Coordinates of C-alpha atoms in Angstrom, one line a residue:
X1 CA -59.9 58.3 27.4
X2 CA -58.7 54.9 28.5
X3 CA -56.2 54.8 31.3
X4 CA -53.6 52.1 31.7
X5 CA -52.6 50.6 35.0
X6 CA -48.9 50.8 34.8
X7 CA -48.5 48.5 37.8
X8 CA -50.6 45.8 36.1
X9 CA -48.7 46.1 32.8
X10 CA -45.3 45.8 34.6
X11 CA -46.5 42.8 36.5
X12 CA -47.8 41.1 33.3
X13 CA -44.5 41.7 31.5
X14 CA -42.6 40.3 34.4
X15 CA -44.7 37.2 34.4
X16 CA -44.2 36.7 30.6
X17 CA -40.5 37.2 31.0
X18 CA -40.4 34.7 33.9
X19 CA -42.4 32.2 31.9
X20 CA -40.0 32.6 29.0
X21 CA -37.0 32.0 31.2
X22 CA -38.4 29.0 33.0
X23 CA -39.5 26.9 30.0
X24 CA -36.8 24.3 30.9
X25 CA -34.2 22.7 28.7
X26 CA -34.7 22.4 25.0
X27 CA -35.0 18.7 24.0
X28 CA -34.5 17.4 20.5
X29 CA -35.6 13.8 20.1
X30 CA -34.2 11.6 17.3
X31 CA -32.3 14.4 15.5
X32 CA -31.3 13.9 11.9
X33 CA -27.6 13.2 11.4
X34 CA -26.0 14.4 8.2
X35 CA -23.2 11.9 8.0
X36 CA -20.8 9.7 10.0
X37 CA -17.6 7.8 9.6
X38 CA -19.1 4.8 11.5
X39 CA -22.3 3.0 12.2
X40 CA -21.3 2.3 15.8
X41 CA -22.7 5.4 17.6
X42 CA -26.0 7.2 17.4
X43 CA -27.2 10.4 19.2
X44 CA -30.8 9.7 19.8
X45 CA -31.6 12.7 22.0
X46 CA -30.0 16.1 22.7
X47 CA -30.8 18.3 25.8
X48 CA -29.7 21.9 25.6
X49 CA -29.5 24.0 28.7
X50 CA -27.7 27.2 29.8
X51 CA -25.1 25.1 31.5
X52 CA -24.6 22.0 29.4
X53 CA -25.3 20.1 26.2
X54 CA -26.3 16.6 27.0
X55 CA -26.1 13.8 24.4
X56 CA -27.9 10.5 24.9
X57 CA -25.8 8.1 22.9
X58 CA -26.7 4.6 21.7
X59 CA -23.9 2.2 20.7
X60 CA -24.1 -0.8 18.4
X61 CA -21.2 -3.2 18.2
X62 CA -20.2 -6.8 18.3
X63 CA -21.1 -8.5 21.6
X64 CA -18.1 -8.8 24.0
X65 CA -16.0 -6.5 21.9
X66 CA -15.0 -3.1 23.3
X67 CA -15.4 0.5 22.2
X68 CA -13.8 3.6 23.7
X69 CA -14.6 7.3 24.1
X70 CA -11.7 9.6 24.3
X71 CA -11.7 12.2 27.0
X72 CA -10.7 14.8 24.4
X73 CA -14.1 14.4 22.7
X74 CA -15.7 17.6 21.8
X75 CA -18.7 19.2 19.9
X76 CA -18.0 21.5 17.1
X77 CA -20.4 24.3 16.0
X78 CA -19.7 27.6 14.2
X79 CA -16.0 26.8 14.1
X80 CA -15.8 26.6 17.9
X81 CA -15.1 23.6 20.1
X82 CA -17.2 22.6 23.2
X83 CA -15.4 20.1 25.5
X84 CA -16.6 17.0 27.1
X85 CA -17.3 17.7 30.8
X86 CA -18.7 14.4 32.2
X87 CA -20.1 11.0 31.3
X88 CA -22.6 8.6 32.7
X89 CA -22.6 4.9 31.9
X90 CA -19.2 4.9 30.3
X91 CA -15.7 6.0 31.5
X92 CA -13.7 8.1 29.0
X93 CA -10.3 6.6 28.0
X94 CA -11.3 3.2 29.3
X95 CA -12.5 0.1 27.5
X96 CA -16.2 -0.3 27.4
X97 CA -17.2 -3.9 26.7
X98 CA -20.4 -4.4 24.7
X99 CA -23.0 -6.7 26.3
X100 CA -24.5 -9.8 24.8
X101 CA -27.1 -7.8 22.9
X102 CA -24.5 -5.8 21.1
X103 CA -26.4 -2.6 22.1
X104 CA -25.7 -0.1 24.9
X105 CA -26.5 3.4 26.0
X106 CA -24.7 6.2 27.8
X107 CA -24.9 9.9 28.4
X108 CA -22.2 12.5 27.6
X109 CA -22.3 16.1 28.8
X110 CA -20.5 19.0 27.1
X111 CA -20.0 22.7 27.5
X112 CA -23.2 24.5 26.4
X113 CA -23.7 25.3 22.8
X114 CA -24.7 28.8 21.8
X115 CA -28.4 29.5 21.6
X116 CA -29.9 29.3 18.1
X117 CA -27.3 26.7 17.1
X118 CA -28.9 24.8 14.2
X119 CA -26.5 21.9 14.0
X120 CA -23.3 20.6 15.5
X121 CA -20.6 17.9 15.0
X122 CA -19.6 15.2 17.4
X123 CA -15.8 14.7 17.2
X124 CA -14.3 11.9 19.3
X125 CA -10.9 13.5 19.4
X126 CA -9.0 14.3 16.2
X127 CA -7.5 10.9 15.4
X128 CA -8.3 9.6 11.9
X129 CA -10.3 6.6 12.9
X130 CA -12.1 8.0 16.0
X131 CA -15.9 8.3 15.9
X132 CA -17.3 11.3 14.1
X133 CA -20.9 12.3 13.5
X134 CA -21.6 15.4 11.4
X135 CA -24.5 17.8 11.1
X136 CA -26.6 16.6 14.1
X137 CA -29.7 18.7 13.6
X138 CA -31.3 20.8 16.3
X139 CA -34.1 22.4 14.2
X140 CA -36.5 19.4 14.4
X141 CA -36.2 18.3 10.8
X142 CA -38.0 15.0 10.1
X143 CA -36.7 14.1 6.7
X144 CA -33.8 14.7 4.3
X145 CA -34.3 17.1 1.4
X146 CA -33.3 16.5 -2.2
X147 CA -29.8 18.0 -2.7
X148 CA -29.6 21.2 -4.7
X149 CA -27.7 21.4 -8.1
X150 CA -28.7 18.0 -9.5
X151 CA -29.4 18.4 -13.2
X152 CA -32.8 17.4 -14.6
X153 CA -31.4 14.4 -16.5
X154 CA -30.2 12.9 -13.2
X155 CA -33.6 13.5 -11.6
X156 CA -36.0 12.3 -14.2
X157 CA -37.2 8.6 -14.0
X158 CA -39.5 6.8 -16.4
X159 CA -40.5 3.4 -14.9
X160 CA -42.4 2.6 -18.1
X161 CA -39.5 3.0 -20.5
X162 CA -38.0 0.1 -22.4
X163 CA -35.1 -1.8 -21.1
X164 CA -31.9 -0.6 -22.8
X165 CA -29.6 -3.0 -24.5
X166 CA -25.9 -3.8 -23.6
X167 CA -23.4 -2.0 -25.8
X168 CA -20.6 -4.1 -27.3
X169 CA -17.8 -1.6 -28.1
X170 CA -14.6 -0.4 -26.5
X171 CA -13.6 3.1 -25.3
X172 CA -12.2 5.2 -22.5
X173 CA -14.8 5.8 -19.9
X174 CA -14.8 8.8 -17.6
X175 CA -16.7 8.9 -14.3
X176 CA -16.9 12.3 -12.6
X177 CA -18.1 11.7 -9.0
X178 CA -19.6 14.6 -7.1
X179 CA -19.7 13.9 -3.4
X180 CA -22.5 16.0 -2.0
X181 CA -22.3 17.1 1.6
X182 CA -18.7 15.9 1.7
X183 CA -16.6 16.3 4.8
X184 CA -12.8 16.0 4.7
X185 CA -12.9 13.6 7.7
X186 CA -15.0 11.1 5.6
X187 CA -11.9 10.4 3.5
X188 CA -9.5 11.8 1.0
X189 CA -10.0 9.1 -1.6
X190 CA -13.0 7.5 -3.4
X191 CA -12.9 3.8 -4.3
X192 CA -14.6 2.4 -7.4
X193 CA -15.1 -1.3 -8.3
X194 CA -16.0 -2.2 -11.9
X195 CA -17.5 -5.6 -12.8
X196 CA -16.3 -6.2 -16.4
X197 CA -17.4 -8.4 -19.3
X198 CA -14.3 -10.5 -18.6
X199 CA -15.9 -11.8 -15.5
X200 CA -13.4 -10.0 -13.3
X201 CA -13.5 -6.9 -11.1
X202 CA -11.2 -3.9 -11.4
X203 CA -10.5 -1.6 -8.5
X204 CA -9.8 2.1 -8.9
X205 CA -9.0 4.9 -6.5
X206 CA -9.2 8.6 -7.1
X207 CA -8.3 11.6 -4.9
X208 CA -11.2 13.7 -3.7
X209 CA -10.7 17.4 -4.4
X210 CA -10.9 19.0 -0.9
X211 CA -12.6 22.1 -2.3
X212 CA -15.1 20.7 -4.8
X213 CA -15.6 17.2 -3.4
X214 CA -15.1 15.8 -6.9
X215 CA -13.2 12.5 -7.7
X216 CA -12.6 11.6 -11.4
X217 CA -11.9 8.2 -12.8
X218 CA -10.7 7.3 -16.3
X219 CA -10.3 3.7 -17.5
X220 CA -10.6 1.6 -20.6
X221 CA -13.9 -0.2 -20.9
X222 CA -14.6 -3.2 -23.1
X223 CA -18.3 -3.9 -23.5
X224 CA -20.9 -3.4 -20.9
X225 CA -19.8 -3.0 -17.3
X226 CA -21.1 -2.1 -13.8
X227 CA -19.5 0.4 -11.5
X228 CA -20.0 -0.1 -7.7
X229 CA -19.6 2.7 -5.2
X230 CA -19.1 1.3 -1.7
X231 CA -22.2 1.8 0.4
X232 CA -23.7 4.2 -2.1
X233 CA -25.0 2.1 -5.0
X234 CA -24.0 1.0 -8.5
X235 CA -24.5 2.2 -12.1
X236 CA -24.4 0.4 -15.5
X237 CA -21.9 1.9 -17.8
X238 CA -21.8 2.4 -21.6
X239 CA -18.2 2.2 -22.8
X240 CA -16.4 5.3 -23.9
X241 CA -18.8 7.9 -22.4
X242 CA -18.4 10.7 -19.8
X243 CA -20.8 10.0 -16.9
X244 CA -21.4 12.3 -14.0
X245 CA -22.5 10.7 -10.7
X246 CA -23.8 12.5 -7.7
X247 CA -23.5 10.7 -4.4
X248 CA -25.4 12.2 -1.4
X249 CA -23.0 11.4 1.4
X250 CA -25.8 11.9 3.9
X251 CA -26.6 8.2 3.3
X252 CA -24.3 7.4 6.2
X253 CA -26.3 9.5 8.6
X254 CA -29.6 8.4 7.2
X255 CA -28.7 4.7 7.8
X256 CA -28.0 5.5 11.5
X257 CA -31.3 7.4 11.8
X258 CA -33.3 4.6 10.0
X259 CA -32.0 2.1 12.5
X260 CA -33.8 3.7 15.4
X261 CA -36.7 1.7 16.7
X262 CA -40.3 2.9 16.1
X263 CA -39.4 5.5 13.4
X264 CA -40.9 5.4 10.0
X265 CA -38.3 6.9 7.7
X266 CA -39.0 8.1 4.1
X267 CA -37.0 6.3 1.3
X268 CA -33.6 8.0 0.9
X269 CA -32.0 8.3 -2.5
X270 CA -28.2 8.1 -2.4
X271 CA -27.1 8.3 -6.0
X272 CA -28.0 10.3 -9.1
X273 CA -26.5 10.0 -12.6
X274 CA -26.7 11.0 -16.2
X275 CA -25.5 9.1 -19.3
X276 CA -26.7 6.4 -21.6
X277 CA -28.2 4.3 -18.9
X278 CA -29.4 7.3 -16.7
X279 CA -33.0 6.3 -16.6
X280 CA -32.4 2.7 -15.6
X281 CA -29.7 3.6 -13.1
X282 CA -31.8 6.4 -11.5
X283 CA -34.8 4.1 -11.2
X284 CA -32.7 1.4 -9.5
X285 CA -31.1 3.9 -7.1
X286 CA -34.3 6.0 -6.5
X287 CA -34.9 4.3 -3.3
X288 CA -33.2 1.9 -0.9
X289 CA -36.3 -0.1 0.1
X290 CA -37.1 -1.8 -3.2
X291 CA -38.5 -5.3 -2.4
X292 CA -35.8 -7.9 -2.9
X293 CA -36.7 -11.0 -5.0
X294 CA -33.4 -12.9 -4.8
X295 CA -32.3 -16.6 -4.5
X296 CA -29.7 -15.4 -2.0
X297 CA -27.2 -17.9 -3.3
X298 CA -24.6 -16.9 -0.8
X299 CA -26.8 -17.0 2.3
X300 CA -25.9 -20.6 3.1
X301 CA -29.5 -21.5 3.2
X302 CA -30.1 -22.0 -0.6
X303 CA -30.7 -25.6 -1.4
X304 CA -29.8 -28.6 0.8
X305 CA -26.5 -30.6 0.6
X306 CA -28.6 -33.7 1.1
X307 CA -30.5 -33.2 -2.1
X308 CA -29.9 -35.5 -5.1
X309 CA -28.9 -33.8 -8.4
X310 CA -32.5 -34.2 -9.6
X311 CA -34.0 -32.8 -6.4
X312 CA -31.7 -29.8 -6.6
X313 CA -32.6 -29.2 -10.2
X314 CA -36.3 -29.2 -9.3
X315 CA -35.6 -26.9 -6.4
X316 CA -33.8 -24.3 -8.6
X317 CA -36.6 -24.4 -11.2
X318 CA -39.3 -24.0 -8.6
X319 CA -37.5 -21.2 -6.8
X320 CA -37.2 -19.3 -10.1
X321 CA -40.9 -19.7 -10.8
X322 CA -41.9 -18.7 -7.3
X323 CA -39.8 -15.6 -7.3
X324 CA -40.6 -14.5 -10.9
X325 CA -44.3 -14.9 -10.1
X326 CA -43.8 -12.7 -7.0
X327 CA -42.1 -10.0 -9.1
X328 CA -45.0 -10.1 -11.7
X329 CA -47.6 -9.7 -8.9
X330 CA -45.9 -6.7 -7.3
X331 CA -46.8 -3.1 -8.0
X332 CA -43.3 -2.2 -9.1
X333 CA -42.8 -0.1 -12.3
X334 CA -42.5 -2.3 -15.3
X335 CA -38.9 -1.4 -16.0
X336 CA -37.9 -2.3 -12.4
X337 CA -39.8 -5.6 -12.7
X338 CA -37.8 -6.4 -15.9
X339 CA -34.5 -5.6 -14.3
X340 CA -35.3 -7.8 -11.3
X341 CA -36.3 -10.7 -13.5
X342 CA -33.0 -10.4 -15.5
X343 CA -31.1 -10.5 -12.2
X344 CA -33.1 -13.5 -11.1
X345 CA -32.3 -15.2 -14.4
X346 CA -28.6 -14.5 -13.7
X347 CA -28.9 -16.2 -10.3
X348 CA -30.8 -19.2 -11.7
X349 CA -28.2 -19.9 -14.3
X350 CA -25.4 -19.8 -11.8
X351 CA -27.4 -21.9 -9.3
X352 CA -27.9 -24.6 -11.8
X353 CA -24.4 -24.7 -13.4
X354 CA -22.7 -24.5 -10.0
X355 CA -25.1 -26.9 -8.3
X356 CA -22.3 -29.1 -6.8
X357 CA -20.6 -26.1 -5.2
X358 CA -23.9 -24.6 -4.1
X359 CA -24.8 -27.7 -2.1
X360 CA -21.2 -27.9 -0.8
X361 CA -21.6 -24.3 0.4
X362 CA -24.8 -25.2 2.2
X363 CA -23.0 -28.0 4.0
X364 CA -20.1 -25.8 5.0
X365 CA -22.4 -23.0 6.2
X366 CA -24.5 -25.4 8.4
X367 CA -21.4 -27.1 9.8
X368 CA -19.2 -24.0 10.0
X369 CA -16.5 -25.9 8.1
X370 CA -14.8 -23.5 5.7
X371 CA -11.5 -25.3 5.4
X372 CA -11.3 -26.3 1.7
X373 CA -8.8 -29.0 2.6
X374 CA -11.7 -30.9 4.1
X375 CA -13.6 -32.3 1.1
X376 CA -17.4 -32.5 1.4
X377 CA -18.4 -36.1 0.6
X378 CA -21.7 -37.4 -0.7
X379 CA -22.7 -34.6 -3.1
X380 CA -24.6 -36.2 -6.0
X381 CA -22.9 -34.6 -9.2
X382 CA -25.1 -32.5 -11.4
X383 CA -25.6 -33.6 -15.0
X384 CA -25.5 -31.2 -17.9
X385 CA -29.0 -32.1 -18.9
X386 CA -30.2 -30.2 -15.8
X387 CA -29.8 -26.9 -17.7
X388 CA -32.8 -27.9 -19.8
X389 CA -35.0 -27.2 -16.8
X390 CA -34.1 -23.5 -17.1
X391 CA -33.7 -23.4 -20.9
X392 CA -37.4 -24.2 -21.2
X393 CA -38.3 -21.3 -19.0
X394 CA -36.1 -18.6 -20.6
X395 CA -33.3 -18.0 -23.1
X396 CA -30.1 -18.4 -21.1
X397 CA -28.2 -17.1 -24.2
X398 CA -30.0 -13.8 -24.3
X399 CA -27.5 -10.8 -24.4
X400 CA -30.1 -8.8 -22.4
X401 CA -29.1 -10.9 -19.3
X402 CA -26.0 -8.7 -19.1
X403 CA -28.3 -5.9 -17.9
X404 CA -29.2 -7.9 -14.8
X405 CA -27.7 -6.9 -11.4
X406 CA -26.1 -10.4 -11.0
X407 CA -24.6 -10.5 -14.5
X408 CA -21.2 -10.8 -12.9
X409 CA -22.1 -14.2 -11.6
X410 CA -23.8 -15.2 -14.9
X411 CA -20.6 -14.4 -16.9
X412 CA -18.4 -16.4 -14.7
X413 CA -20.8 -19.4 -14.8
X414 CA -21.3 -19.6 -18.6
X415 CA -17.7 -18.7 -19.5
X416 CA -16.1 -21.6 -17.6
X417 CA -18.9 -24.2 -17.6
X418 CA -18.1 -27.6 -19.0
X419 CA -18.8 -27.7 -22.7
X420 CA -21.3 -30.5 -22.1
X421 CA -23.6 -28.0 -20.4
X422 CA -23.6 -25.7 -23.5
X423 CA -24.3 -28.6 -25.8
X424 CA -27.1 -29.9 -23.6
X425 CA -28.7 -26.5 -23.9
X426 CA -28.4 -26.6 -27.7
X427 CA -26.4 -23.4 -27.9
X428 CA -24.1 -23.1 -30.9
X429 CA -23.7 -19.4 -31.5
X430 CA -24.4 -16.1 -29.8
X431 CA -23.5 -14.6 -26.4
X432 CA -22.4 -17.7 -24.5
X433 CA -20.1 -19.2 -27.2
X434 CA -18.5 -15.8 -27.8
X435 CA -17.9 -15.3 -24.1
X436 CA -16.4 -18.7 -23.8
X437 CA -13.7 -17.7 -26.3
X438 CA -13.3 -14.2 -25.1
X439 CA -13.0 -14.5 -21.3
X440 CA -10.2 -17.1 -21.1
X441 CA -8.1 -15.1 -23.6
X442 CA -8.2 -12.0 -21.4
X443 CA -5.8 -13.7 -19.1
X444 CA -3.3 -13.7 -22.0
X445 CA -3.8 -10.0 -22.6
X446 CA -3.1 -9.3 -18.9
X447 CA 0.2 -11.0 -19.3
X448 CA 1.0 -9.4 -22.7
X449 CA 1.1 -12.8 -24.3
X450 CA -1.8 -12.7 -26.7
X451 CA -1.0 -13.6 -30.3
X452 CA -3.0 -13.2 -33.6
X453 CA -3.1 -17.0 -33.7
X454 CA -5.1 -17.0 -30.5
X455 CA -7.7 -14.8 -32.1
X456 CA -8.4 -17.4 -34.8
X457 CA -10.9 -19.0 -32.4
X458 CA -13.3 -16.3 -33.4
X459 CA -15.3 -16.9 -36.6
X460 CA -17.8 -15.1 -38.7
X461 CA -20.6 -16.0 -36.3
X462 CA -18.9 -13.9 -33.5
X463 CA -19.2 -10.1 -33.2
X464 CA -15.9 -8.5 -34.3
X465 CA -16.0 -6.6 -31.0
X466 CA -14.5 -9.5 -29.1
X467 CA -11.3 -9.9 -31.1
X468 CA -10.9 -6.1 -31.4
X469 CA -11.3 -5.7 -27.7
X470 CA -8.7 -8.3 -27.0
X471 CA -6.2 -6.5 -29.3
X472 CA -6.9 -3.2 -27.5
X473 CA -6.4 -4.9 -24.1
X474 CA -3.1 -6.3 -25.3
X475 CA -1.9 -2.9 -26.4
X476 CA -2.9 -1.4 -23.1
X477 CA -1.0 -4.0 -21.2
X478 CA 2.2 -3.6 -23.2
X479 CA 2.0 0.2 -22.7
X480 CA 1.5 -0.2 -18.9
X481 CA 4.4 -2.7 -18.6
X482 CA 6.7 -0.4 -20.6
X483 CA 5.8 2.5 -18.2
X484 CA 6.9 0.6 -15.1
X485 CA 9.7 -1.6 -16.6
X486 CA 12.4 0.3 -14.6
X487 CA 10.4 0.6 -11.4
X488 CA 8.9 -2.8 -10.9
X489 CA 11.7 -5.0 -9.5
X490 CA 10.8 -8.7 -9.2
X491 CA 13.5 -10.7 -7.5
X492 CA 14.8 -13.9 -9.1
X493 CA 13.2 -16.8 -7.3
X494 CA 16.0 -19.1 -6.0
X495 CA 16.6 -22.1 -8.3
X496 CA 16.4 -24.7 -5.6
X497 CA 14.0 -27.7 -4.8
X498 CA 10.7 -26.4 -3.5
X499 CA 11.4 -27.9 0.0
X500 CA 14.4 -25.6 0.3
X501 CA 12.7 -22.5 -1.3
X502 CA 11.7 -20.6 1.7
X503 CA 15.0 -21.0 3.5
X504 CA 16.8 -19.8 0.3
X505 CA 14.5 -16.7 0.0
X506 CA 15.2 -15.6 3.6
X507 CA 18.9 -16.7 3.7
X508 CA 20.4 -13.3 2.7
X509 CA 18.8 -11.6 5.7
X510 CA 20.2 -13.7 8.5
X511 CA 20.3 -11.7 11.8
X512 CA 17.4 -9.5 10.8
X513 CA 13.6 -9.7 11.4
X514 CA 11.9 -10.8 8.2
X515 CA 8.2 -10.2 7.6
X516 CA 6.9 -12.5 4.8
X517 CA 3.6 -11.6 3.3
X518 CA 1.7 -14.1 1.2
X519 CA -0.6 -12.0 -1.0
X520 CA -2.1 -11.4 -4.5
X521 CA -3.3 -8.4 -6.3
X522 CA -6.9 -9.6 -6.4
X523 CA -7.1 -10.0 -2.6
X524 CA -8.9 -7.0 -1.1
X525 CA -7.8 -7.7 2.5
X526 CA -4.2 -8.1 1.3
X527 CA -4.3 -4.7 -0.4
X528 CA -5.9 -3.1 2.6
X529 CA -3.3 -4.5 5.0
X530 CA -0.4 -3.4 2.7
X531 CA -1.9 0.1 2.4
X532 CA -2.1 0.4 6.2
X533 CA 1.5 -0.7 6.8
X534 CA 3.2 1.1 3.9
X535 CA 3.4 4.6 5.6
X536 CA 4.8 2.9 8.8
X537 CA 7.9 1.8 6.9
X538 CA 9.2 5.4 7.0
X539 CA 8.0 6.1 10.6
X540 CA 7.1 3.6 13.4
X541 CA 8.6 0.6 11.6
X542 CA 11.6 2.2 10.0
X543 CA 14.6 -0.1 10.7
X544 CA 17.6 -1.6 9.0
X545 CA 16.8 -4.7 11.0
X546 CA 13.4 -5.3 9.4
X547 CA 13.0 -6.8 5.9
X548 CA 9.7 -7.0 4.1
X549 CA 9.2 -9.9 1.7
X550 CA 6.1 -10.2 -0.5
X551 CA 5.2 -13.5 -2.1
X552 CA 2.6 -13.6 -4.8
X553 CA 1.8 -16.2 -7.5
X554 CA 0.8 -16.2 -11.1
X555 CA -2.9 -15.6 -10.4
X556 CA -1.9 -12.0 -10.0
X557 CA -2.2 -10.6 -13.5
X558 CA 1.2 -9.5 -14.6
X559 CA 0.4 -5.9 -15.6
X560 CA -1.6 -5.4 -12.4
X561 CA 1.2 -6.9 -10.3
X562 CA 4.0 -4.9 -11.9
X563 CA 2.1 -1.6 -11.7
X564 CA 1.4 -2.2 -8.0
X565 CA 4.7 -3.3 -6.6
X566 CA 6.6 -0.1 -7.2
X567 CA 4.5 1.4 -4.4
X568 CA 5.2 -1.5 -2.0
X569 CA 8.6 -1.2 -0.4
X570 CA 10.3 -4.6 0.0
X571 CA 11.5 -7.6 -1.9
X572 CA 9.0 -9.1 -4.3
X573 CA 8.8 -12.7 -5.6
X574 CA 6.3 -14.1 -8.0
X575 CA 6.0 -17.9 -7.5
X576 CA 4.7 -20.5 -9.9
X577 CA 1.9 -22.9 -8.9
X578 CA 4.1 -25.7 -7.6
X579 CA 6.1 -23.3 -5.4
X580 CA 3.0 -21.6 -4.0
X581 CA 1.3 -24.9 -3.4
X582 CA 4.3 -26.3 -1.5
X583 CA 4.7 -23.3 0.8
X584 CA 0.9 -23.1 1.4
X585 CA 1.0 -26.7 2.6
X586 CA 4.3 -26.2 4.5
X587 CA 2.8 -23.4 6.6
X588 CA -0.8 -24.6 6.6
X589 CA -2.0 -21.4 5.0
X590 CA -5.8 -21.1 5.2
X591 CA -6.2 -18.0 3.0
X592 CA -4.5 -14.7 2.3
X593 CA -3.1 -12.5 3.5
X594 CA -1.0 -14.9 5.6
X595 CA 2.2 -13.9 7.4
X596 CA 5.3 -15.8 8.3
X597 CA 7.5 -14.0 10.8
X598 CA 11.3 -14.8 10.9
X599 CA 13.2 -14.0 14.0
X600 CA 16.8 -12.7 14.1
X601 CA 17.9 -16.2 15.0
X602 CA 16.4 -17.6 11.8
X603 CA 13.5 -19.4 13.4
X604 CA 10.1 -18.8 11.9
X605 CA 6.4 -19.6 12.1
X606 CA 3.0 -18.7 10.6
X607 CA 1.7 -15.6 12.4
X608 CA -1.9 -15.0 11.1
X609 CA -2.7 -13.4 14.5
X610 CA -0.9 -10.4 12.9
X611 CA -3.9 -9.9 10.6
X612 CA -4.8 -7.6 13.6
X613 CA -3.0 -4.5 12.4
X614 CA -2.4 -3.1 15.9
X615 CA -0.8 -6.4 17.0
X616 CA 1.3 -6.5 13.8
X617 CA 2.8 -3.1 14.5
X618 CA 3.4 -3.8 18.2
X619 CA 5.0 -7.2 17.5
X620 CA 7.4 -5.9 14.8
X621 CA 8.4 -3.1 17.1
X622 CA 9.2 -5.5 19.9
X623 CA 11.1 -7.9 17.5
X624 CA 13.4 -5.2 16.0
X625 CA 14.1 -3.6 19.4
X626 CA 15.7 -6.9 20.8

């Protein structure tokens, strides 16, 4: 019989226990991050001990700008909060100025997380715009998995399939957006931007269901369109269908992780969809690292302002050939190649037809002169015959070009090009001639002013879709205007000479502070600023001594304008071209939004420093308190 030495066994067990207890802190290098509301911070390492949770934080921001870490910052795990206890390299509640490199690092220590915690959130206090990083992984995962619950149609991709055709019909389109891994702190609304066949872009906003994480959009669609989801991707839409889009909101965390130096990250797919164009959309969105074969027209480095018209024409043709050859030589799936070539053709048409502006843009970029009041001299005007350089390479009138990723630019170029360009290309019927009749008339439908006489421009050579779509747009406009007729109050513009117009507008409010906002419905920064200040009119900026005046012009489509202003408290004026031009020159307005601030004594000045929202609020509070 074997005998055990109990003393030896006890000693061995003690040694094992001692070894287990003295393994040191658990260190997680480069943890995956589920999502974030900002790209500024990254947690590159986590140290877990019995007494603390230590975060090694990397910051990325503009050089010589400041960031701030609130002393009320905490970690969240299992529904519990773990407070910030100390910091190294940064002082909580103080301004931290970024160095010249735009990169900095510091260390934050917190109360210890419970053992076996698999992930936690970093919450820089509970204010709405404070830094928040969610789902910081402690299990050592190296890649993001495919989300569960994605239907087979939204997962399947056939890179050898044929390129689908654009669909020319009208209908109500529904997009049901499922935000996967959604956190309430990431936002209560989803934005959607739709590039339309009219050459314009429509903006939509839908509330996100706090339980399901679903946002639903419904809108009228006329012909092919492209829907853009900020930061997530885009999808081509067939009019009149119900499309379900799945957005993996972990893309915000993945982009932070992918920025880390020395890491090889797997391609991350952000968007999945079903619908008529499911295969093409899913192929395009299947990875974020597709090679980019683009002319980069807006880089400032395309072309040379010193080029003659002929030199520029040769340059565009050669760039198209070089890039299309590169696409052909790549190992991309055939369908992806075709889509990239279509996008390249979109760019090439715009580059050629807008060659004068393209070279002007290059000049302004190189000289950092963006003031349109300073004309660029010496640009050799393009000649319509230049389009033949491209027309010999591909059919610029091919409807399939609407399936390109840059079709938005293509439409704007061909719809408003000088007629001489179209004649030089030998185009008499088809897509371009129809678009040139259709697109300008959409402005009339947006004002509810389209007549049957206007539609006589369309002949038997044009698809009936165009005239029918315009009629439907007109009916939709009239219905929307009727719905807001008692809510949209537009003030009567004073009937005075333009040089006295501004004084006449502010005259009724003598003795008050008047904030005058030059804006338009199509101006994104204008809308963002208005959205930010609107809630303050009932709180921090609520005062009988403060008047809000909004000046827009007739470039704001009437129906869009009148459906927006009921939600903007203040006095609204819609100026004509002459009135707008005079006031723009009077105040030397360089763009919108622009603000004129009128003091209680009636003096006024342009105050575009108030584009800084925090300064705007502070300044108005000081003015009304006097």
